[in-house]
XYZ file of C-alpha atoms in Angstrom:
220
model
C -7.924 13.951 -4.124
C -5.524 11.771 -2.151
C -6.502 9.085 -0.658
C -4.699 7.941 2.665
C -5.067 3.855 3.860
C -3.774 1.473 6.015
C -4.041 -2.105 6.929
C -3.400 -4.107 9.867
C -2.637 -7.488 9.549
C -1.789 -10.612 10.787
C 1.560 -10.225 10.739
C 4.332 -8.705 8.568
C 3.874 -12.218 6.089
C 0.251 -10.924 5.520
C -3.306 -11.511 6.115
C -5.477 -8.015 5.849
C -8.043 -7.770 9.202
C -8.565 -4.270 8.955
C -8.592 -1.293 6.078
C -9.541 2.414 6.310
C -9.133 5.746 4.352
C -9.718 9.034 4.559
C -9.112 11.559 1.697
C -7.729 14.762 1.696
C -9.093 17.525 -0.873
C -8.042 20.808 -0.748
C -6.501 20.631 2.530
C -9.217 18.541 4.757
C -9.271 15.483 6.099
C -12.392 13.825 4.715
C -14.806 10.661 3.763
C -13.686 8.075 6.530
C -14.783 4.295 5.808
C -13.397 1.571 7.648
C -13.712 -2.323 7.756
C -12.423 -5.431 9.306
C -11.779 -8.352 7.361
C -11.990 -12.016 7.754
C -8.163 -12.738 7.132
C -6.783 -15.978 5.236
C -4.907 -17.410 7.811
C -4.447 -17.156 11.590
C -3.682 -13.923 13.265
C -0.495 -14.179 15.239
C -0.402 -13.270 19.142
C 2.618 -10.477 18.246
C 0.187 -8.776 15.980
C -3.153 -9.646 18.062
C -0.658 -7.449 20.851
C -0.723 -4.649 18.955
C -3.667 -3.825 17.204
C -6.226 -5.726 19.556
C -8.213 -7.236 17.045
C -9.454 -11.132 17.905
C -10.151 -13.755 15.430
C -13.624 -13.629 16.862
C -13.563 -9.689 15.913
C -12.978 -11.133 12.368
C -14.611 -14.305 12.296
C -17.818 -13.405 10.505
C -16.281 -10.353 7.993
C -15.896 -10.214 4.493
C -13.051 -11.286 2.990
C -10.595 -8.020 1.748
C -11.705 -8.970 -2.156
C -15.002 -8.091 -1.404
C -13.898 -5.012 1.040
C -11.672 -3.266 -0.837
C -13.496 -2.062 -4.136
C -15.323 0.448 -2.106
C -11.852 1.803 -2.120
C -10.925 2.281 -5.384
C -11.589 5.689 -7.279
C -8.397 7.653 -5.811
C -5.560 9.008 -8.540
C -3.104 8.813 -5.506
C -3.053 6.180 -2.594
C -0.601 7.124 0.320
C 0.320 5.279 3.055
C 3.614 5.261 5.599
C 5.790 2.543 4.315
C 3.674 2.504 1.172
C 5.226 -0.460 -0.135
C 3.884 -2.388 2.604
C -0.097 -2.012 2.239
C 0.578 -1.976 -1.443
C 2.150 -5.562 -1.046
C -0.880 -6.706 1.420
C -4.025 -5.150 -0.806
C -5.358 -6.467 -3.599
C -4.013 -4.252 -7.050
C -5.038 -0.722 -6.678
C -5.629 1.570 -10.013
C -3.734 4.762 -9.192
C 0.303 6.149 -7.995
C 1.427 5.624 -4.582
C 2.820 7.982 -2.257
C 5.037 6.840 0.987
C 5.101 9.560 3.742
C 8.266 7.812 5.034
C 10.040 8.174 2.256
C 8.935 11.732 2.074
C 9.613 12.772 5.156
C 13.390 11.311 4.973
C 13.853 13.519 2.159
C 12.290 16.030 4.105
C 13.758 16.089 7.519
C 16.740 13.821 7.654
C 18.256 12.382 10.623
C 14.995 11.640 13.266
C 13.011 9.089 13.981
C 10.427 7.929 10.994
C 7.822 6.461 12.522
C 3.800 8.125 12.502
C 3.435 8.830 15.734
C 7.439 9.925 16.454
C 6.874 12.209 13.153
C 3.088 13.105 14.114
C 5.078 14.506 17.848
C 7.988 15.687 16.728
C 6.033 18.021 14.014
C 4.078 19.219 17.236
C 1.139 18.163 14.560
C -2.900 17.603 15.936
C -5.949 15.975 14.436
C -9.019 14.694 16.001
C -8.611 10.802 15.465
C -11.388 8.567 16.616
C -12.630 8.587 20.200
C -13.343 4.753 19.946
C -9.670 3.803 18.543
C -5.920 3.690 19.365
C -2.804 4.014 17.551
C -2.369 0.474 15.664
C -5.985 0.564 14.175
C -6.075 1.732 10.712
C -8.522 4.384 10.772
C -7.023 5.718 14.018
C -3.705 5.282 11.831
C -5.431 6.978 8.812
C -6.071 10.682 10.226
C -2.120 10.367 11.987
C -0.483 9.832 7.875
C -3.030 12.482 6.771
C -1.729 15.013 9.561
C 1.603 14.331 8.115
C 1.109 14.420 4.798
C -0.722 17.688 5.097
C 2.261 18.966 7.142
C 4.170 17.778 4.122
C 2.835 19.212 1.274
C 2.836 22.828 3.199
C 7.125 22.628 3.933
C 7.934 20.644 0.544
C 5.303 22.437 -1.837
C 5.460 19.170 -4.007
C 2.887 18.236 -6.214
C 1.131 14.683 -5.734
C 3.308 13.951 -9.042
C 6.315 15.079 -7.642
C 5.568 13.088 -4.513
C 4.989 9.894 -6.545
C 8.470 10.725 -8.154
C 10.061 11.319 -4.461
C 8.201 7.604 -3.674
C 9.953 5.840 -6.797
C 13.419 6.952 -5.993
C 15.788 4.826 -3.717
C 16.059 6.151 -0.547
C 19.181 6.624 2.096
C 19.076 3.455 4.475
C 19.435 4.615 7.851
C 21.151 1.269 10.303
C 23.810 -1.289 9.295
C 21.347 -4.678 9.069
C 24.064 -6.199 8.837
C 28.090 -6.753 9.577
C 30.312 -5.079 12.512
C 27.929 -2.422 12.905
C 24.438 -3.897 12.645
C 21.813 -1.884 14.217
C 23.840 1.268 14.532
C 22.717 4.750 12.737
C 24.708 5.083 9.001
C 25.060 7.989 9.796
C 27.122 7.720 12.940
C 29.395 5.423 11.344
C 29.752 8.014 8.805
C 31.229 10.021 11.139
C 33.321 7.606 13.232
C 34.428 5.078 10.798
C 34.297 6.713 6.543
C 36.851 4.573 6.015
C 34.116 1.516 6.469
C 31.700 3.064 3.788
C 34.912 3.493 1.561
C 35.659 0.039 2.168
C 31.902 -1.301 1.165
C 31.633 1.056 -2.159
C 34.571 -0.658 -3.186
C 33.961 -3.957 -2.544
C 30.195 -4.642 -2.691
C 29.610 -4.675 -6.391
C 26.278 -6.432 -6.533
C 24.881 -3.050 -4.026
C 21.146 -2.358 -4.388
C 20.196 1.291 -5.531
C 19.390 2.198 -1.707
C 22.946 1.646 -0.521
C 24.650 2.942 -3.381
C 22.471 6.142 -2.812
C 23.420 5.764 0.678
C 26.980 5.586 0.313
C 27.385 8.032 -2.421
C 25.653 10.271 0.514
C 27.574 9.734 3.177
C 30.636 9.933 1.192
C 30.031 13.762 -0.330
C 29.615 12.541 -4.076
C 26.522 13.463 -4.700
């Protein structure tokens, strides 16, 4: 079994208001549970934008560490950008799987969001009637079409998808310098001499842009 969640909060610092599942076993998307949550601090009007939930939605909930043991159970938790709802839940027994990070290994060189992968796959699920993208059950079936779509072009295991998870993986924009915002991969092809110029000078590099660079620059 693998077991699919996602939270919304309020706001990228934290604060749960919302967590759902769904597991998949042998091949279908199953079990659905869903709850909001009475978050620890105020929900901010960026994040109120985009998933609709009010404090008065939330007012009266339990809090997540009461929510989230009906939860527990799964070997394998996957979410897209795993490392996220890892960091906002309370410590779940069992490997993580990130569909992001899959799915750069995967298909390199798109556009990594759910819903850009969930189109661009030309993938299709029934989702919710009462729910939008930006809800976390609604969000739930969307990761589980992809991961589904994953498993059938990769063939990996869940164990080799936990390994895929644990490696670094290739940064994709400049946040920083002459070229913030702009694709690595573009500058790659306009400007090597730049990522030349950073493996030799940045000595203190994390594991994602030495991947990254190694990449870019044919030595690996």
């Amino acid at each position: 079994m693998l077991r699919v969640i996602d939270t919304e909060t309020c706001g990228l610092q934290g604060g749960v208001v919302e967590v759902a599942s769904v597991d998949i076993i042998d091949g279908q998307i199953v079990n659905p549970m869903s709850d909001l949550v009475r978050p620890d601090r105020p929900i901010s009007p960026q994040a109120m934008a985009i998933h609709k939930i009010t404090e008065a939605m939330v007012a009266d909930k339990p809090w997540i560490e009461d929510v989230i043991p009906r939860y527990h159970g799964s070997p394998y938790y996957v979410a897209h950008n795993a490392s996220f709802d890892q960091r906002m839940l309370p410590p779940m027994r069992g490997d993580w799987i990130c569909t992001v990070k899959l799915a750069r290994r995967l298909w390199p060189g798109i556009k990594y969001s759910n819903m850009a992968l969930y189109k661009s796959r030309k993938l299709h699920v029934e989702t919710p009637p009462d729910l939008h993208h930006h809800r976390a059950l609604f969000d739930c079936y969307i990761t589980a079409a992809l991961l589904i779509d994953i498993m059938e072009n990769s063939g990996w295991t869940p164990e080799e998808m936990v390994e895929v998870t644990g490696r670094p993986g290739l940064i994709q924009t400049f946040p920083f310098g002459k070229y913030r915002g702009r694709p690595v991969a573009e500058i790659a092809d306009r400007d090597p001499g730049y990522l030349r110029w950073m493996k030799n000078n940045f000595k203190a590099m994390t594991p994602e842009w030495h991947l990254t660079l190694r990449h870019y620059l044919g030595e690996e």
